[in-house]
CSV table of N, CA and C in Angstrom, one decimal:
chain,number,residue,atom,x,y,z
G,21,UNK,N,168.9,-47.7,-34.0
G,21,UNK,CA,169.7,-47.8,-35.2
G,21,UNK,C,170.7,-49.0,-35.0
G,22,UNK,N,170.9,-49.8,-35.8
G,22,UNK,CA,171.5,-50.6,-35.9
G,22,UNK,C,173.0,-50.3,-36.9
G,23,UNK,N,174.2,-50.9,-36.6
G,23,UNK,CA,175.1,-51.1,-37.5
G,23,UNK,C,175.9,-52.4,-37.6
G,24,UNK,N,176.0,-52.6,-39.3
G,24,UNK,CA,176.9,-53.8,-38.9
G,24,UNK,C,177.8,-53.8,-39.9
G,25,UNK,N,178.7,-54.8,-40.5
G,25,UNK,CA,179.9,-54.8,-42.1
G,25,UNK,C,179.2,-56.0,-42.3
G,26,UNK,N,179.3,-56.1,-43.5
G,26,UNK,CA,179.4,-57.3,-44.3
G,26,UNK,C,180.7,-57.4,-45.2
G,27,UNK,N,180.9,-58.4,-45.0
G,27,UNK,CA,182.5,-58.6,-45.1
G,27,UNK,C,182.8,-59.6,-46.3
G,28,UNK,N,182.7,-59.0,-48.2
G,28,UNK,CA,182.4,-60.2,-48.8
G,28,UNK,C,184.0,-60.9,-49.0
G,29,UNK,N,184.2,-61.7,-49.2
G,29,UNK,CA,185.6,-62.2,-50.2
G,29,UNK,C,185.1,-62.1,-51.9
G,30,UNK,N,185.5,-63.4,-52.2
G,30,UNK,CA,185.7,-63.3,-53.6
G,30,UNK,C,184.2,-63.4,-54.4
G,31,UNK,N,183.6,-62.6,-54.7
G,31,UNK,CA,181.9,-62.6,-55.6
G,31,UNK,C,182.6,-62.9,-57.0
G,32,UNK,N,181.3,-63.6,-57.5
G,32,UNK,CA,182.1,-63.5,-59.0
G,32,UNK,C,181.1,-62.8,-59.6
G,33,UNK,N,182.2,-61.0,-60.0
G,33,UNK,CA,181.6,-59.9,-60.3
G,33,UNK,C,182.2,-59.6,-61.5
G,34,UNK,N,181.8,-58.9,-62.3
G,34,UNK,CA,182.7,-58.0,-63.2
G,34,UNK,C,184.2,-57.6,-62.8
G,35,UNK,N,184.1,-57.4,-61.6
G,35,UNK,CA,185.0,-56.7,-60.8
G,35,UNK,C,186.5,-57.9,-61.1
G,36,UNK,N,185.8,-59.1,-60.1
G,36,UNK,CA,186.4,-59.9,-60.1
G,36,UNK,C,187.4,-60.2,-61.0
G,37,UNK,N,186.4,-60.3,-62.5
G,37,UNK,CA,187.0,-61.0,-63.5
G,37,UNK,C,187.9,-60.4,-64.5
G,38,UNK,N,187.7,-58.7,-63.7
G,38,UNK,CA,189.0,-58.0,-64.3
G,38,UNK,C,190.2,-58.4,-63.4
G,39,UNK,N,190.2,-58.4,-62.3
G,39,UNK,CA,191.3,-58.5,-61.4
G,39,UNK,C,192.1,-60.1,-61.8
G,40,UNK,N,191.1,-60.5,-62.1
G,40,UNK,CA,192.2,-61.9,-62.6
G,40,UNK,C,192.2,-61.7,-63.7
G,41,UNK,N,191.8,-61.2,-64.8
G,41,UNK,CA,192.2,-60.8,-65.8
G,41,UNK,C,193.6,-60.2,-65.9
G,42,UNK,N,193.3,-59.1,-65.1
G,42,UNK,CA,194.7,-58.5,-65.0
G,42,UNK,C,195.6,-59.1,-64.4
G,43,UNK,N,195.9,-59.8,-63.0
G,43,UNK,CA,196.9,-60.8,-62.9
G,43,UNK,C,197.2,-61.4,-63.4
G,44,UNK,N,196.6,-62.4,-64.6
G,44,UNK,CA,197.0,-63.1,-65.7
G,44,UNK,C,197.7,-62.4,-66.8
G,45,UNK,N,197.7,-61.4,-66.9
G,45,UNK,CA,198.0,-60.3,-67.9
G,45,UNK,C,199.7,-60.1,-67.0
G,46,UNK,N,199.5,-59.9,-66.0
G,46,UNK,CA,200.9,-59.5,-65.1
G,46,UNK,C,201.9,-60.9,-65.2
G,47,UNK,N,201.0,-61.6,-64.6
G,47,UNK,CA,201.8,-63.2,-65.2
G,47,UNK,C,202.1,-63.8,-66.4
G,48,UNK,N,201.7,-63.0,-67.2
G,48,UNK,CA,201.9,-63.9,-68.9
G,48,UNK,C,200.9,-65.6,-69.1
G,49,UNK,N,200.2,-65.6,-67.8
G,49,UNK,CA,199.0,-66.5,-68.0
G,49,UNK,C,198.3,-66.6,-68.2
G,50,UNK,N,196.8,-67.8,-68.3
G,50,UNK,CA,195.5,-68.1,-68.9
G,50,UNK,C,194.7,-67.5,-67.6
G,51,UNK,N,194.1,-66.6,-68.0
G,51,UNK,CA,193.1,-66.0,-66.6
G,51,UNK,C,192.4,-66.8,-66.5
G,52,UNK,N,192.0,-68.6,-66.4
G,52,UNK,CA,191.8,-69.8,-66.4
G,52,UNK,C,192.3,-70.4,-65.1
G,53,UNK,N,193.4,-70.2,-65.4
G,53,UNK,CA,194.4,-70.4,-64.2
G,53,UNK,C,194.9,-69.7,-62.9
G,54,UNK,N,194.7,-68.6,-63.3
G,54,UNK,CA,194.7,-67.8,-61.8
G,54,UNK,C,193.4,-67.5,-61.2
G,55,UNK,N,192.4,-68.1,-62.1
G,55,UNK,CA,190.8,-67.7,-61.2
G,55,UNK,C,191.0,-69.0,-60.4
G,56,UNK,N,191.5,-70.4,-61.3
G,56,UNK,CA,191.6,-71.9,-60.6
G,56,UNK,C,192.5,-71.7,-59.2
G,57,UNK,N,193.1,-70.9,-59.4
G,57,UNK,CA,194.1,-70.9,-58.2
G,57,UNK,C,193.5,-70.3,-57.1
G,58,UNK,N,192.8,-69.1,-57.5
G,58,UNK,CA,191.9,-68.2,-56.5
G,58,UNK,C,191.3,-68.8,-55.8
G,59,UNK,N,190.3,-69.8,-56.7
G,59,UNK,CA,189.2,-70.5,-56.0
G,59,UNK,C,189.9,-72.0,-55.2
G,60,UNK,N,191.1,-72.4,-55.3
G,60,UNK,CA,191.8,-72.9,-54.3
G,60,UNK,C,192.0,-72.6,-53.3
G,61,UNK,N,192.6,-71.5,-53.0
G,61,UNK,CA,192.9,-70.9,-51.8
G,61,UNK,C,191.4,-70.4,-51.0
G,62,UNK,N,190.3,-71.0,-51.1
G,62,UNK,CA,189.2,-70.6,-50.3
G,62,UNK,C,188.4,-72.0,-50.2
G,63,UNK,N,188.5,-72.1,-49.1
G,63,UNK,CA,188.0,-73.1,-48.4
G,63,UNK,C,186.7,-74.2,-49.0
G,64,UNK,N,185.5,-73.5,-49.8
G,64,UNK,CA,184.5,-73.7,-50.6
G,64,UNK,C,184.6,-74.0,-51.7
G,65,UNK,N,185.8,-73.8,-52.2
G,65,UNK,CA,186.4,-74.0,-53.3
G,65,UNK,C,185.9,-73.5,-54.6
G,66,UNK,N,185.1,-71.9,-54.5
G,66,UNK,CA,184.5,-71.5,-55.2
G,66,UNK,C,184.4,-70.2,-55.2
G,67,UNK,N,184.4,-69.2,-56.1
G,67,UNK,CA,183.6,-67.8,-55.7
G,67,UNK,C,182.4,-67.7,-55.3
G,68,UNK,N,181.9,-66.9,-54.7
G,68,UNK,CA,180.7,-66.7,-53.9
G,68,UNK,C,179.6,-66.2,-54.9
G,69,UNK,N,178.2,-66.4,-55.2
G,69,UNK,CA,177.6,-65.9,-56.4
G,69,UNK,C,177.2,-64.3,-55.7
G,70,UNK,N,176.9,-63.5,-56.4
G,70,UNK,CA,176.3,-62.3,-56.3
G,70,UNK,C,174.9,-62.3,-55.1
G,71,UNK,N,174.5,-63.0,-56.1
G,71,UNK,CA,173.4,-63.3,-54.6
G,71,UNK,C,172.8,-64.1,-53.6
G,72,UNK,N,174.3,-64.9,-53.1
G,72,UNK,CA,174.1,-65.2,-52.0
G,72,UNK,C,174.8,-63.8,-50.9
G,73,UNK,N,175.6,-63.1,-51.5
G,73,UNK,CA,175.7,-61.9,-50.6
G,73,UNK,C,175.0,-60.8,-50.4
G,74,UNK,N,173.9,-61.0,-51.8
G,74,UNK,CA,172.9,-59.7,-51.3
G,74,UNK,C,171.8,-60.6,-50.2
G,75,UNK,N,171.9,-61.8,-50.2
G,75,UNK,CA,170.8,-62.1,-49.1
G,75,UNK,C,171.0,-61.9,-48.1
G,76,UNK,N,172.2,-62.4,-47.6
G,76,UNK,CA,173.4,-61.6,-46.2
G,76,UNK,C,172.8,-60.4,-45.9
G,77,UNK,N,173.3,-59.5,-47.0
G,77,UNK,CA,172.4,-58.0,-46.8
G,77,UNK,C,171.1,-57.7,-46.6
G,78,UNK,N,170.1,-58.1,-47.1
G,78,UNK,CA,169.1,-58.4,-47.6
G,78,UNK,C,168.4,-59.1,-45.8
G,79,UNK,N,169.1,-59.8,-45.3
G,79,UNK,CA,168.5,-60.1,-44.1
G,79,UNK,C,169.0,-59.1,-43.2
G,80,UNK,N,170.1,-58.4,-43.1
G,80,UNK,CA,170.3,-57.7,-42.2
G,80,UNK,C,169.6,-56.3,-42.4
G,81,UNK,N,168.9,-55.9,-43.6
G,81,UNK,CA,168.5,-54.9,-43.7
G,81,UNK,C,166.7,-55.3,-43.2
G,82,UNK,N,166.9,-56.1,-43.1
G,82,UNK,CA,164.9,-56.3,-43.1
G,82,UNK,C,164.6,-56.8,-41.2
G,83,UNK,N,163.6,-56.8,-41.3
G,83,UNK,CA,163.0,-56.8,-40.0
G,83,UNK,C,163.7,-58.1,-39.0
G,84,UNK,N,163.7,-59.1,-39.7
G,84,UNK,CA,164.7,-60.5,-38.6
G,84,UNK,C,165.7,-60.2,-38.0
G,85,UNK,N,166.5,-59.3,-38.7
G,85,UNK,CA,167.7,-58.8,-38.2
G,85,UNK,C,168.0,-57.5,-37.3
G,86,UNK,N,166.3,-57.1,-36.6
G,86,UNK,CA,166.0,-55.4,-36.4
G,86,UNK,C,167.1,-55.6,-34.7
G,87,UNK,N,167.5,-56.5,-34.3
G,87,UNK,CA,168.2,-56.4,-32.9
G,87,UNK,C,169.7,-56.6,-32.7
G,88,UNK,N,169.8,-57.4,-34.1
G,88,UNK,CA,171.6,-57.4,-34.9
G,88,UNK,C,171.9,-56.4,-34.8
G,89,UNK,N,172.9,-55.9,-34.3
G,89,UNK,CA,174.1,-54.9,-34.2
G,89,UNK,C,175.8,-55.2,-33.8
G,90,UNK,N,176.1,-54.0,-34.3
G,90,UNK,CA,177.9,-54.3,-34.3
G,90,UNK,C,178.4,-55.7,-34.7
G,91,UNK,N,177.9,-56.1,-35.4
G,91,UNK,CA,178.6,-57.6,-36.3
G,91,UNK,C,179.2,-57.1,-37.3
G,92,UNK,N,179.9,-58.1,-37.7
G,92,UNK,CA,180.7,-58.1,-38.5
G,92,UNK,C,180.6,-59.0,-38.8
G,93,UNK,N,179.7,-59.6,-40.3
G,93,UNK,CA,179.6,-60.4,-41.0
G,93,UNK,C,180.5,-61.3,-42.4
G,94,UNK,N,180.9,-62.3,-41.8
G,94,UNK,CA,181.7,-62.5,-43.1
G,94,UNK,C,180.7,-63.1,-44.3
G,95,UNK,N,181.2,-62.8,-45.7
G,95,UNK,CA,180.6,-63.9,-46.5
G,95,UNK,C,181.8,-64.1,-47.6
G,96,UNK,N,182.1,-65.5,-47.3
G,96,UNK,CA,183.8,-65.2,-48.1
G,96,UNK,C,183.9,-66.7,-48.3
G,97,UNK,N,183.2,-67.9,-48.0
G,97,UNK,CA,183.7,-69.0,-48.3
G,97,UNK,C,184.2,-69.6,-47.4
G,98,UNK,N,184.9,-69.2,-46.3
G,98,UNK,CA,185.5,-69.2,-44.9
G,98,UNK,C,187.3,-68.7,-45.7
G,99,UNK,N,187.3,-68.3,-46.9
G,99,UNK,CA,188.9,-67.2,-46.9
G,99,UNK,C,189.5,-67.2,-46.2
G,100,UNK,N,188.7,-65.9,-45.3
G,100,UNK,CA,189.6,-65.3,-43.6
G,100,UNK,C,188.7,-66.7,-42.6
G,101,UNK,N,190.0,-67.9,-42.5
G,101,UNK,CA,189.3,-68.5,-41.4
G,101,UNK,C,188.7,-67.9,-40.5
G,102,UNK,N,187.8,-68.9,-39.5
G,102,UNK,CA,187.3,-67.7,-37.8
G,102,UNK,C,187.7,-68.8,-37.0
G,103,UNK,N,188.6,-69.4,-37.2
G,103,UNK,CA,189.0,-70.8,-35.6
G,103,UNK,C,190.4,-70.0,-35.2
């Protein structure tokens, strides 16, 4: 048995786009502007698409990854630096 996390940051999900919805709603601003700011603060300077994190998964669930264990995988843009 293997285990591991995948650790996403910012996807651009439904999810997402309520949460800066709603921050913008808290701030009295263009949810325009707090997604621009979002994707500032992340190194790639972008949200992550949907599926480039299910391939993450997607490899760790399939046979190349049958000896991977206890990782802890980020997929975030580098967000949470690792230096």
């Amino acid at each position: 048995m293997t285990v591991n996390m995948v650790l996403p940051g910012r996807i651009d999900t439904d999810r997402v786009a309520a949460l800066d919805r709603a921050q913008a709603d808290r701030e009295g601003t263009d949810v325009n502007d707090v997604r621009a700011r979002s994707q500032a603060a992340i190194p790639m300077g972008r949200y992550g698409r949907p599926e480039e994190f299910a391939s993450v998964v997607t490899f760790l669930c399939g046979v190349p990854a049958a000896y991977v264990t206890g990782e802890q995988i980020r997929c975030d843009g580098e967000l949470v630096g690792s230096y």
